[in-house]
Coordinates of C-alpha atoms and ligand atoms in Angstrom, one line a residue:
Chain A
M132 CA -20.2 45.1 20.0
E133 CA -22.7 42.4 18.9
F134 CA -22.0 40.6 15.6
R135 CA -22.4 37.5 13.7
T136 CA -18.9 35.7 12.9
H137 CA -18.0 35.2 9.3
I138 CA -14.4 33.9 9.7
S139 CA -13.5 32.2 12.7
V140 CA -9.8 31.6 13.3
Q141 CA -9.0 28.8 15.9
N142 CA -5.6 28.0 17.4
L143 CA -3.9 28.9 14.0
N144 CA -0.2 28.2 13.8
V145 CA 1.7 28.9 10.6
F146 CA 5.5 27.8 10.1
Y147 CA 7.7 28.6 7.1
G148 CA 10.1 25.8 7.2
N149 CA 11.2 26.2 11.0
E150 CA 10.4 29.9 11.3
Q151 CA 6.8 30.1 13.0
A152 CA 5.0 33.1 11.4
L153 CA 1.8 32.9 13.4
K154 CA 1.4 31.7 16.9
N155 CA -1.7 30.2 18.0
I156 CA -3.9 32.9 16.7
T157 CA -7.8 32.6 17.9
V158 CA -10.1 35.3 16.8
D159 CA -13.5 35.7 15.1
I160 CA -14.0 38.3 12.3
P161 CA -17.3 39.7 12.0
D162 CA -19.8 39.5 9.2
K163 CA -20.4 42.4 7.1
K164 CA -18.0 44.8 8.8
I165 CA -14.4 46.2 8.1
T166 CA -11.9 44.6 9.8
A167 CA -8.4 45.7 9.8
I168 CA -5.2 43.9 10.7
I169 CA -2.7 46.1 11.8
G170 CA 0.9 45.6 13.0
P171 CA 4.4 46.3 12.2
S172 CA 6.1 45.0 9.0
G173 CA 6.9 41.0 9.3
C174 CA 4.5 40.4 12.0
G175 CA 2.5 38.1 10.0
K176 CA -0.5 40.1 8.5
T177 CA -0.1 38.9 5.0
T178 CA 0.3 35.4 6.2
L179 CA -2.8 35.6 8.3
L180 CA -4.8 37.1 5.4
K181 CA -3.6 34.6 2.9
S182 CA -4.5 31.7 5.2
F183 CA -8.2 32.9 4.6
N184 CA -8.1 31.9 1.0
R185 CA -5.5 29.2 1.4
L186 CA -3.2 31.1 -0.9
I187 CA -0.4 30.1 1.4
D188 CA -0.8 26.4 0.3
S189 CA 1.3 26.7 -2.6
I190 CA 4.3 28.2 -0.7
D191 CA 7.1 25.7 -0.2
G192 CA 7.8 24.5 3.3
I193 CA 4.6 25.8 4.8
K194 CA 3.0 23.9 7.7
V195 CA -0.4 24.9 9.0
S196 CA -2.2 23.7 12.0
G197 CA -5.5 24.7 13.7
K198 CA -8.7 25.8 12.0
V199 CA -10.1 28.7 10.0
L200 CA -13.8 28.3 9.8
V201 CA -15.7 30.2 7.0
D202 CA -19.5 30.0 7.3
G203 CA -18.7 27.3 9.8
E204 CA -16.8 25.0 7.6
N205 CA -13.0 24.4 8.4
I206 CA -11.3 25.5 5.0
F207 CA -8.1 23.3 5.9
D208 CA -10.1 20.2 6.0
P209 CA -8.6 18.0 3.4
K210 CA -11.9 17.2 1.8
V211 CA -12.7 20.8 1.2
E212 CA -12.2 21.8 -2.4
V213 CA -9.9 24.9 -2.4
T214 CA -11.3 26.6 -5.6
R215 CA -14.9 26.8 -3.8
I216 CA -13.2 28.3 -0.9
R217 CA -11.5 30.9 -2.9
K218 CA -14.6 31.7 -5.1
K219 CA -16.0 33.0 -1.8
M220 CA -13.4 35.7 -1.6
G221 CA -12.1 38.5 -3.7
L222 CA -8.4 39.4 -3.2
L223 CA -6.7 42.8 -3.6
S224 CA -2.9 42.6 -3.4
Q225 CA -0.3 45.1 -2.4
K226 CA 0.3 46.0 -6.0
P227 CA -2.4 45.3 -8.6
Y228 CA -1.8 42.6 -10.9
P229 CA -4.1 42.6 -13.9
L230 CA -4.1 39.3 -15.9
P231 CA -2.4 39.6 -19.3
M232 CA -5.6 40.2 -21.2
S233 CA -8.1 43.1 -22.1
I234 CA -10.2 44.9 -19.4
Y235 CA -13.1 42.8 -20.2
D236 CA -11.5 39.7 -20.1
N237 CA -9.9 40.5 -16.7
I238 CA -13.5 40.8 -15.4
A239 CA -15.0 37.9 -17.3
Y240 CA -12.1 35.5 -16.3
G241 CA -13.5 34.5 -12.9
P242 CA -17.1 34.1 -14.2
R243 CA -15.8 32.2 -17.2
I244 CA -14.0 29.6 -15.1
H245 CA -17.1 29.2 -12.9
G246 CA -19.1 28.3 -16.0
I247 CA -20.8 31.3 -17.3
K248 CA -20.6 31.4 -21.3
D249 CA -23.7 33.3 -22.1
K250 CA -22.3 36.4 -23.9
K251 CA -25.1 38.8 -22.8
R252 CA -24.7 37.6 -19.2
L253 CA -21.0 38.2 -19.2
N254 CA -21.5 41.5 -20.7
E255 CA -23.8 42.5 -17.9
I256 CA -21.4 41.4 -15.3
V257 CA -18.5 43.2 -16.5
E258 CA -20.5 46.5 -16.7
H259 CA -22.1 45.8 -13.1
Y260 CA -18.9 45.2 -11.4
L261 CA -16.9 47.9 -13.2
K262 CA -19.5 50.4 -11.9
E263 CA -19.5 48.9 -8.6
S264 CA -15.6 49.4 -8.4
G265 CA -16.1 52.8 -9.8
L266 CA -14.1 52.4 -12.9
W267 CA -16.8 51.9 -15.5
Y268 CA -17.0 55.5 -16.8
E269 CA -13.2 55.8 -17.4
V270 CA -13.1 52.4 -19.4
K271 CA -16.4 51.9 -21.0
D272 CA -15.1 53.0 -24.4
R273 CA -12.1 50.7 -24.4
L274 CA -13.2 47.6 -22.7
H275 CA -11.1 45.4 -25.2
S276 CA -7.9 47.4 -24.9
P277 CA -5.2 45.7 -22.7
A278 CA -5.6 46.1 -18.9
S279 CA -1.8 46.8 -18.8
R280 CA -2.4 50.3 -20.2
L281 CA -4.5 51.6 -17.2
S282 CA -2.7 53.5 -14.7
V283 CA -2.1 51.8 -11.4
G284 CA -4.9 53.3 -9.5
Q285 CA -7.3 52.1 -12.3
Q286 CA -5.6 48.6 -12.3
Q287 CA -6.3 48.3 -8.6
R288 CA -10.0 49.2 -9.1
L289 CA -10.0 46.7 -12.0
C290 CA -8.7 44.0 -9.6
L291 CA -11.5 44.9 -7.2
A292 CA -14.1 44.6 -10.0
R293 CA -12.4 41.2 -10.9
G294 CA -12.6 40.0 -7.4
L295 CA -16.3 41.1 -7.1
A296 CA -17.2 39.4 -10.4
I297 CA -16.9 35.9 -8.8
E298 CA -19.7 37.0 -6.4
P299 CA -17.7 36.5 -3.1
E300 CA -18.9 37.1 0.3
I301 CA -15.7 38.4 1.6
I302 CA -13.2 41.0 0.3
L303 CA -9.6 40.6 1.4
G304 CA -7.1 43.5 0.8
D305 CA -3.3 43.1 1.7
E306 CA -2.4 46.8 2.2
P307 CA -4.5 47.5 -1.2
T308 CA -3.7 51.3 -1.3
S309 CA 0.1 51.1 -0.5
A310 CA 1.1 51.4 -4.2
L311 CA -1.4 54.1 -5.0
D312 CA -1.3 57.7 -5.1
P313 CA -3.6 59.5 -2.4
K314 CA -6.5 60.3 -4.7
S315 CA -6.6 56.7 -5.8
S316 CA -6.2 55.4 -2.1
Q317 CA -9.1 57.6 -1.3
R318 CA -11.2 56.1 -3.9
I319 CA -10.6 52.5 -2.9
E320 CA -11.2 53.5 0.7
H321 CA -14.5 54.8 -0.4
R322 CA -15.2 51.5 -2.1
F323 CA -14.6 49.6 1.0
L324 CA -17.1 51.9 2.9
V325 CA -19.9 51.2 0.4
L326 CA -19.1 47.4 0.0
K327 CA -19.2 46.6 3.6
K328 CA -22.9 46.8 3.4
Q329 CA -22.9 43.7 1.5
Y330 CA -19.5 42.0 2.0
T331 CA -17.2 40.9 4.8
V332 CA -14.0 43.2 4.4
V333 CA -10.8 42.2 5.8
I334 CA -7.9 44.6 5.1
V335 CA -4.2 44.6 6.2
T336 CA -2.8 48.0 6.7
H337 CA 0.2 49.4 8.4
I338 CA -1.2 53.0 8.1
L339 CA -2.8 53.7 11.4
R340 CA -5.1 56.4 10.1
Q341 CA -6.4 54.4 7.5
A342 CA -7.2 51.6 10.0
K343 CA -8.9 54.4 12.1
R344 CA -10.8 55.8 9.1
L345 CA -12.1 52.5 7.8
A346 CA -12.1 49.8 10.5
D347 CA -15.1 48.5 12.7
Y348 CA -13.0 45.8 14.3
V349 CA -9.2 45.8 14.7
I350 CA -6.9 42.7 15.2
F351 CA -3.2 43.8 16.2
L352 CA -0.5 41.4 15.6
Y353 CA 3.1 41.6 16.9
L354 CA 5.7 39.1 15.8
G355 CA 3.3 36.4 15.0
E356 CA 1.4 36.9 18.1
L357 CA -2.1 38.2 18.5
I358 CA -1.8 41.1 21.0
E359 CA -5.2 42.3 21.1
H360 CA -8.3 42.4 19.0
G361 CA -11.7 44.3 19.5
P362 CA -14.0 46.8 18.1
A363 CA -12.0 49.7 16.8
E364 CA -13.1 52.5 19.1
N365 CA -12.0 50.3 22.0
V366 CA -8.7 49.2 20.5
F367 CA -7.8 52.6 19.3
N368 CA -9.2 54.7 22.4
N369 CA -8.7 52.2 25.3
P370 CA -6.2 49.6 24.5
K371 CA -6.0 46.9 27.1
E372 CA -2.4 45.9 26.3
E373 CA 0.7 48.0 27.0
M374 CA 2.2 47.0 23.5
T375 CA -1.0 48.1 21.7
K376 CA -0.7 51.6 23.5
E377 CA 3.0 52.0 22.3
Y378 CA 2.3 50.9 18.9
I379 CA -0.8 53.2 18.7
K380 CA 1.4 56.0 19.8
G381 CA 4.0 55.3 17.5
I382 CA 6.6 54.2 20.0
I383 CA 6.9 50.7 18.3
S384 CA 6.7 50.4 14.6
Chain B
M271 CA 47.9 59.0 -16.8
D272 CA 46.7 57.1 -13.6
R273 CA 46.5 53.3 -13.5
R274 CA 42.9 53.3 -13.2
K275 CA 42.4 55.3 -16.4
I276 CA 44.8 53.1 -18.3
E277 CA 42.8 50.2 -16.9
E278 CA 39.5 51.8 -18.1
N279 CA 41.1 52.4 -21.6
I280 CA 42.4 48.8 -21.9
F281 CA 39.1 47.2 -21.2
K282 CA 37.3 49.6 -23.5
S283 CA 39.4 48.7 -26.4
L284 CA 39.1 45.0 -25.7
M285 CA 35.2 45.3 -25.7
I286 CA 35.2 47.5 -29.0
A287 CA 37.6 44.8 -30.5
S288 CA 35.4 41.9 -29.3
T289 CA 32.3 43.6 -30.8
L290 CA 34.2 44.3 -34.1
I291 CA 35.1 40.6 -34.3
I292 CA 31.5 39.8 -34.1
L293 CA 30.2 42.2 -36.6
S294 CA 32.9 41.4 -39.1
S295 CA 32.6 37.7 -39.1
L296 CA 29.0 38.2 -39.5
M297 CA 29.7 40.6 -42.5
I298 CA 32.3 38.2 -44.2
I299 CA 30.0 35.2 -43.9
L300 CA 27.3 37.2 -45.6
I301 CA 29.7 38.6 -48.3
T302 CA 31.1 35.0 -49.0
V303 CA 27.7 33.5 -49.4
I304 CA 26.4 36.3 -51.5
V305 CA 29.4 36.7 -53.8
N306 CA 30.0 32.9 -54.3
G307 CA 26.1 32.4 -54.7
L308 CA 25.4 35.1 -57.0
P309 CA 26.4 33.4 -60.2
A310 CA 24.0 30.5 -59.5
M311 CA 21.3 32.7 -58.2
N312 CA 18.1 32.6 -60.5
L313 CA 14.4 32.2 -60.1
A314 CA 14.8 28.4 -61.0
M315 CA 16.7 27.9 -57.9
I316 CA 13.7 28.5 -55.8
T317 CA 11.0 27.3 -58.3
Q318 CA 12.3 24.0 -59.6
T319 CA 13.5 20.8 -58.4
P320 CA 17.2 19.8 -59.5
K321 CA 17.9 18.3 -62.9
G322 CA 20.6 15.9 -63.3
G323 CA 20.8 14.8 -59.8
Y324 CA 21.6 17.0 -56.6
Y325 CA 25.2 15.9 -56.5
L326 CA 26.5 16.7 -60.1
G327 CA 23.4 18.5 -61.4
K328 CA 24.1 22.1 -62.6
E329 CA 20.4 22.9 -63.7
G330 CA 17.2 23.3 -62.0
G331 CA 16.8 24.3 -58.5
I332 CA 16.5 23.3 -54.9
L333 CA 12.9 23.5 -54.3
N334 CA 12.9 20.0 -52.9
A335 CA 15.2 21.2 -50.1
I336 CA 13.5 24.3 -49.5
V337 CA 10.2 22.7 -49.0
G338 CA 11.9 19.6 -47.4
S339 CA 13.5 21.9 -44.7
L340 CA 10.5 23.8 -44.1
Y341 CA 8.4 20.7 -43.6
L342 CA 11.2 19.0 -41.4
A343 CA 11.9 22.1 -39.3
G344 CA 8.1 22.8 -39.1
G345 CA 7.1 19.4 -38.1
A346 CA 10.1 19.0 -35.5
T347 CA 9.2 22.5 -34.0
F348 CA 5.5 21.5 -33.7
L349 CA 6.5 18.3 -32.0
A350 CA 8.9 20.0 -29.6
I351 CA 6.4 22.6 -28.6
L352 CA 3.9 19.6 -27.7
I353 CA 6.7 18.2 -25.3
S354 CA 8.4 21.5 -24.1
L355 CA 5.3 23.4 -23.1
P356 CA 3.9 21.0 -20.7
V357 CA 7.4 20.5 -19.2
V358 CA 8.0 24.0 -18.4
L359 CA 4.5 24.4 -17.3
Y360 CA 5.1 21.5 -14.9
L361 CA 8.4 23.0 -13.6
N362 CA 6.9 26.5 -12.9
V363 CA 3.4 25.9 -12.0
Y364 CA 2.8 22.3 -10.7
A365 CA 6.1 21.0 -9.4
K366 CA 7.5 22.3 -5.9
K367 CA 10.1 25.1 -6.4
G368 CA 13.6 23.9 -5.6
S369 CA 12.6 20.3 -5.6
R370 CA 15.1 17.6 -6.8
L371 CA 13.2 16.7 -9.8
V372 CA 13.0 20.4 -10.8
I373 CA 16.7 20.9 -10.4
F374 CA 17.6 17.7 -12.1
T375 CA 15.4 18.6 -15.3
R376 CA 16.9 21.9 -15.4
F377 CA 20.3 20.4 -15.3
S378 CA 19.4 18.0 -18.1
F379 CA 18.4 20.9 -20.3
D380 CA 21.8 22.3 -20.0
V381 CA 23.4 18.7 -20.7
L382 CA 21.1 18.1 -23.6
W383 CA 21.9 21.5 -25.1
G384 CA 25.6 20.5 -25.2
V385 CA 25.1 17.3 -26.9
P386 CA 26.6 17.4 -30.5
S387 CA 23.8 17.1 -33.1
I388 CA 25.3 14.0 -34.7
V389 CA 24.6 12.3 -31.5
Y390 CA 21.0 13.2 -32.0
G391 CA 21.0 11.8 -35.4
A392 CA 22.5 8.7 -34.3
F393 CA 19.9 8.3 -31.5
G394 CA 16.9 9.3 -33.9
F395 CA 18.2 6.6 -36.1
S396 CA 18.2 3.8 -33.5
I397 CA 14.7 5.2 -32.3
M398 CA 13.7 4.7 -36.3
L399 CA 15.4 1.1 -36.5
F400 CA 13.3 0.1 -33.3
L401 CA 10.0 1.7 -35.0
G402 CA 10.9 0.2 -38.4
V403 CA 10.9 3.5 -39.9
R404 CA 13.5 4.3 -42.8
A405 CA 15.4 7.4 -43.6
S406 CA 12.4 9.8 -44.1
L407 CA 10.7 13.1 -43.4
L408 CA 9.2 11.4 -40.1
G409 CA 12.7 10.1 -39.1
G410 CA 14.2 13.5 -39.6
I411 CA 11.4 15.1 -37.8
I412 CA 11.9 12.8 -34.7
A413 CA 15.6 13.5 -34.8
V414 CA 15.5 17.2 -35.1
S415 CA 12.8 17.4 -32.5
L416 CA 15.1 15.8 -30.0
L417 CA 17.8 18.2 -30.8
I418 CA 15.7 21.3 -30.5
L419 CA 13.8 20.1 -27.5
P420 CA 16.4 21.3 -24.8
I421 CA 17.0 24.6 -26.7
M422 CA 13.2 25.4 -26.7
S423 CA 12.4 24.0 -23.2
R424 CA 15.3 26.0 -21.7
A425 CA 14.4 29.2 -23.5
M426 CA 10.7 28.9 -22.5
D427 CA 11.8 28.0 -18.9
E428 CA 13.8 31.3 -18.8
V429 CA 10.9 33.5 -19.4
I430 CA 8.3 31.5 -17.5
R431 CA 10.5 31.6 -14.3
M432 CA 10.5 35.4 -14.6
I433 CA 6.5 35.6 -14.1
P434 CA 5.9 37.0 -10.7
E435 CA 4.2 34.7 -8.2
E436 CA 1.7 37.3 -7.4
L437 CA 0.2 37.0 -10.8
L438 CA -0.4 33.3 -10.4
D439 CA -1.8 34.2 -6.8
A440 CA -4.3 36.5 -8.6
S441 CA -5.6 33.7 -10.8
Y442 CA -5.7 31.2 -8.0
A443 CA -7.6 33.8 -5.7
L444 CA -10.5 33.8 -8.3
G445 CA -10.7 30.4 -7.9
A446 CA -8.8 29.2 -11.1
T447 CA -7.1 25.9 -10.9
R448 CA -3.4 25.4 -11.6
F449 CA -4.4 24.0 -15.1
E450 CA -6.5 27.1 -15.9
T451 CA -3.8 29.5 -14.6
A452 CA -1.1 27.7 -16.6
L453 CA -3.1 27.7 -20.0
K454 CA -4.8 31.2 -19.5
V455 CA -2.5 33.3 -17.6
V456 CA 1.1 31.8 -17.6
T457 CA 1.1 31.0 -21.4
R458 CA -0.2 34.5 -22.2
Q459 CA 2.2 36.4 -20.2
A460 CA 5.0 34.5 -21.3
M461 CA 3.9 34.6 -25.2
P462 CA 6.6 36.9 -26.4
G463 CA 9.2 34.8 -24.8
I464 CA 7.6 31.5 -26.0
L465 CA 7.5 32.7 -29.6
T466 CA 11.2 33.7 -29.4
A467 CA 12.1 30.2 -27.9
V468 CA 10.0 28.7 -30.9
L469 CA 12.0 30.7 -33.2
I470 CA 15.2 29.9 -31.9
A471 CA 14.4 26.1 -32.0
F472 CA 13.2 26.5 -35.5
G473 CA 16.4 28.4 -36.6
R474 CA 18.6 25.7 -35.1
G475 CA 16.4 23.0 -36.5
I476 CA 16.4 24.2 -40.2
G477 CA 20.2 24.9 -40.1
D478 CA 21.3 21.4 -38.9
A479 CA 23.0 18.9 -41.0
A480 CA 24.3 16.3 -38.8
S481 CA 21.0 15.2 -37.3
V482 CA 19.3 14.7 -40.5
I483 CA 22.1 13.1 -42.4
F484 CA 21.0 9.6 -41.5
T485 CA 17.5 9.9 -40.5
A486 CA 15.9 12.2 -43.2
G487 CA 18.2 11.0 -46.0
F488 CA 18.0 12.9 -49.3
S489 CA 15.9 12.9 -52.5
D490 CA 15.4 14.9 -55.8
Y491 CA 11.7 15.3 -55.3
I492 CA 9.4 17.6 -53.3
P493 CA 8.2 15.5 -50.3
Y494 CA 4.9 13.8 -50.4
S495 CA 4.9 11.3 -47.6
L496 CA 6.0 11.3 -44.0
L497 CA 7.7 7.8 -44.7
R498 CA 9.8 9.0 -47.8
P499 CA 13.1 10.5 -47.8
V500 CA 13.3 14.3 -47.9
A501 CA 15.9 16.7 -48.9
T502 CA 16.9 19.6 -46.7
L503 CA 19.0 22.9 -47.2
P504 CA 21.9 21.8 -45.0
L505 CA 22.6 18.7 -46.8
A506 CA 21.9 20.3 -50.2
I507 CA 24.7 22.6 -49.3
F508 CA 26.8 19.9 -47.9
F509 CA 26.6 17.7 -51.2
Q510 CA 26.7 20.7 -53.6
L511 CA 30.1 22.0 -51.9
G512 CA 31.5 18.5 -52.0
T513 CA 31.5 18.2 -55.9
P514 CA 34.4 19.1 -58.1
F515 CA 32.6 21.5 -60.2
P516 CA 32.8 25.2 -59.4
E517 CA 29.2 25.7 -60.9
V518 CA 27.8 23.4 -58.5
Q519 CA 29.7 25.0 -55.5
N520 CA 28.2 28.2 -56.4
R521 CA 24.9 26.6 -56.0
A522 CA 25.8 25.7 -52.6
Y523 CA 26.3 29.2 -51.6
A524 CA 23.1 30.2 -53.2
S525 CA 21.3 27.5 -51.2
A526 CA 23.1 28.9 -48.1
F527 CA 21.9 32.4 -49.0
I528 CA 18.2 31.0 -49.3
L529 CA 18.5 29.4 -45.9
T530 CA 19.7 32.6 -44.4
V531 CA 16.8 34.5 -45.9
I532 CA 14.3 32.0 -44.5
I533 CA 15.7 32.5 -41.1
L534 CA 15.7 36.1 -41.4
I535 CA 12.1 36.2 -42.6
I536 CA 11.1 33.9 -39.7
S537 CA 13.0 36.2 -37.1
I538 CA 11.2 39.2 -38.4
V539 CA 7.7 37.6 -38.4
S540 CA 8.2 36.3 -34.8
R541 CA 9.2 39.6 -33.6
I542 CA 6.1 41.4 -35.1
L543 CA 4.1 38.7 -33.4
A544 CA 5.7 39.0 -30.1
R545 CA 5.2 42.7 -30.2
R546 CA 1.5 42.1 -30.6
F547 CA 1.5 40.0 -27.4
T548 CA 3.7 42.2 -25.5
K549 CA 1.0 44.8 -24.9
H550 CA -0.9 42.6 -22.2
I551 CA 2.0 42.1 -20.1
V552 CA 2.5 43.9 -16.8
K553 CA 5.9 44.1 -15.4
Ligands
ADP687 N1 7.4 32.7 1.5 C1 7.9 32.8 2.7 N2 8.9 31.9 3.3 C2 9.6 32.0 4.4 N3 9.2 33.0 5.3 C3 8.3 33.9 4.9 C4 7.6 33.9 3.8 N4 6.6 34.8 3.9 C5 6.9 35.5 4.9 N5 7.7 35.0 5.6 C6 8.0 35.3 6.9 O1 7.0 35.4 7.8 C7 6.9 36.3 8.7 C8 5.8 37.1 8.4 O2 5.5 37.6 7.2 P1 4.4 38.3 6.6 O3 3.0 37.5 6.7 O4 4.6 38.6 5.1 O5 4.3 39.8 7.4 P2 3.5 41.2 7.1 O6 2.6 41.0 6.0 O7 3.0 41.6 8.4 O8 4.8 42.1 6.8 C9 8.1 37.3 8.2 O9 9.1 37.1 9.4 C10 8.5 36.9 7.2 O10 10.0 36.6 7.0
MG688 MG1 2.6 42.0 4.2

């Protein structure tokens, strides 16, 4: 599989205090594809994902070494402004966290802090990204009611629209369907398949079937180590490592 | 009956007894205030200033103390918000969790909370001497704001600490700075709790006598300047109770009743406001 690299992880080590959560990870993540990070719980998937937008920065006692290059730029370089890096990425967390404001303001939050003030422009943005995340027709008559009143599945799509509204290049999802019912999960998965035409998508999942349905590229982590990575069909059909085989067969989990 | 059942019953009766003690004290206080205050309750109490001096006067009202207390507690609450909010936002958004500074600051809120209000009065008084301010509305505002600062900060801190880390992360992930997150997300999410904190602090401030006795002084007129002495309800109660005349003592109870009603109104208003903000909160 030939691809252009969007995120390049080079010798990344992450420590929480004395515990090492990621051990010398080196991997390239392809542009405009869906990459799935798989592995059992506690193996460092979230840590890897959150190092892409430096959300791990604010954790106490964290130590990071190595590089993460996004578009060729090392995001851990002290000269890099973290808000600019984060603006390149939209994040979906395990459980949706709408901001304590209206549906409209949730979407407009990002564009507003990045300097868009024009009312008309904001209206367009809100409508556009709510459509893109497949929520528009459900909420168009109550844009100014609290986001907290939406169902969890709707909240997750709202969070997707909110992330898209900052015009990122990359979408990060940390088990984004784990709190959702099957129907809502399906909707989100469908969105990812549409979005990968324009965005690089990286999702963490511990659901193997979901990874098989979505992923073009797979990264398998185990106890903080990168065991195997490669195009999805190779990893799923012809795993090179014994550990990967066992994980895919469900022997280790 | 077996031992565990007896145990259960003993504790149940103890809990019921405690609840009854609290409820009956509240009732007795209210009844005392109302019964003793009733003879002095009339429209003049809340529409006029005292006639014949606040200490001996049997005519007129306590409008000076009502307005004075509202100004004083309002000013002190405002000042305390200006200081508390940055402190708690710093503790919860900026500072490293579990750092020594954070632990020490929280510890000092607890200590300051327990300091008797007369000490705040004395401390406020020494600040006033330093600034060259006499007993005045300004002096009282400073002393009372010091008194309610730890109360307000601690109550705000309790609610802001409860905000899930992931909510802050959601804001950071969109490229927001800590400042934007603190201002637009944290304060909104904590708004019902912040309002409650403000209310508790206001209630404590408006009801305190010891901190204002040297710092605010007392006067018979409605305050018109920050630098003039100002009457307050707690001191009006104190002075009127201290006279030998039963009529004036009744006025003290009427004043206490008015103070209670003010606190009641503020509690209700803040509850309504808090409910309006609660709808945005995602648990
Ligand atoms: N904030 C934290 N402080 C300390 N240790 C952490 C923290 N977050 C995660 N860890 C540890 O790092 C390891 C990897 O965690 P995580 O990246 O959340 O794994 P996953 O997402 O694959 O379940 C785990 O052993 C976990 O206990
Ligand atoms: Mg995880």
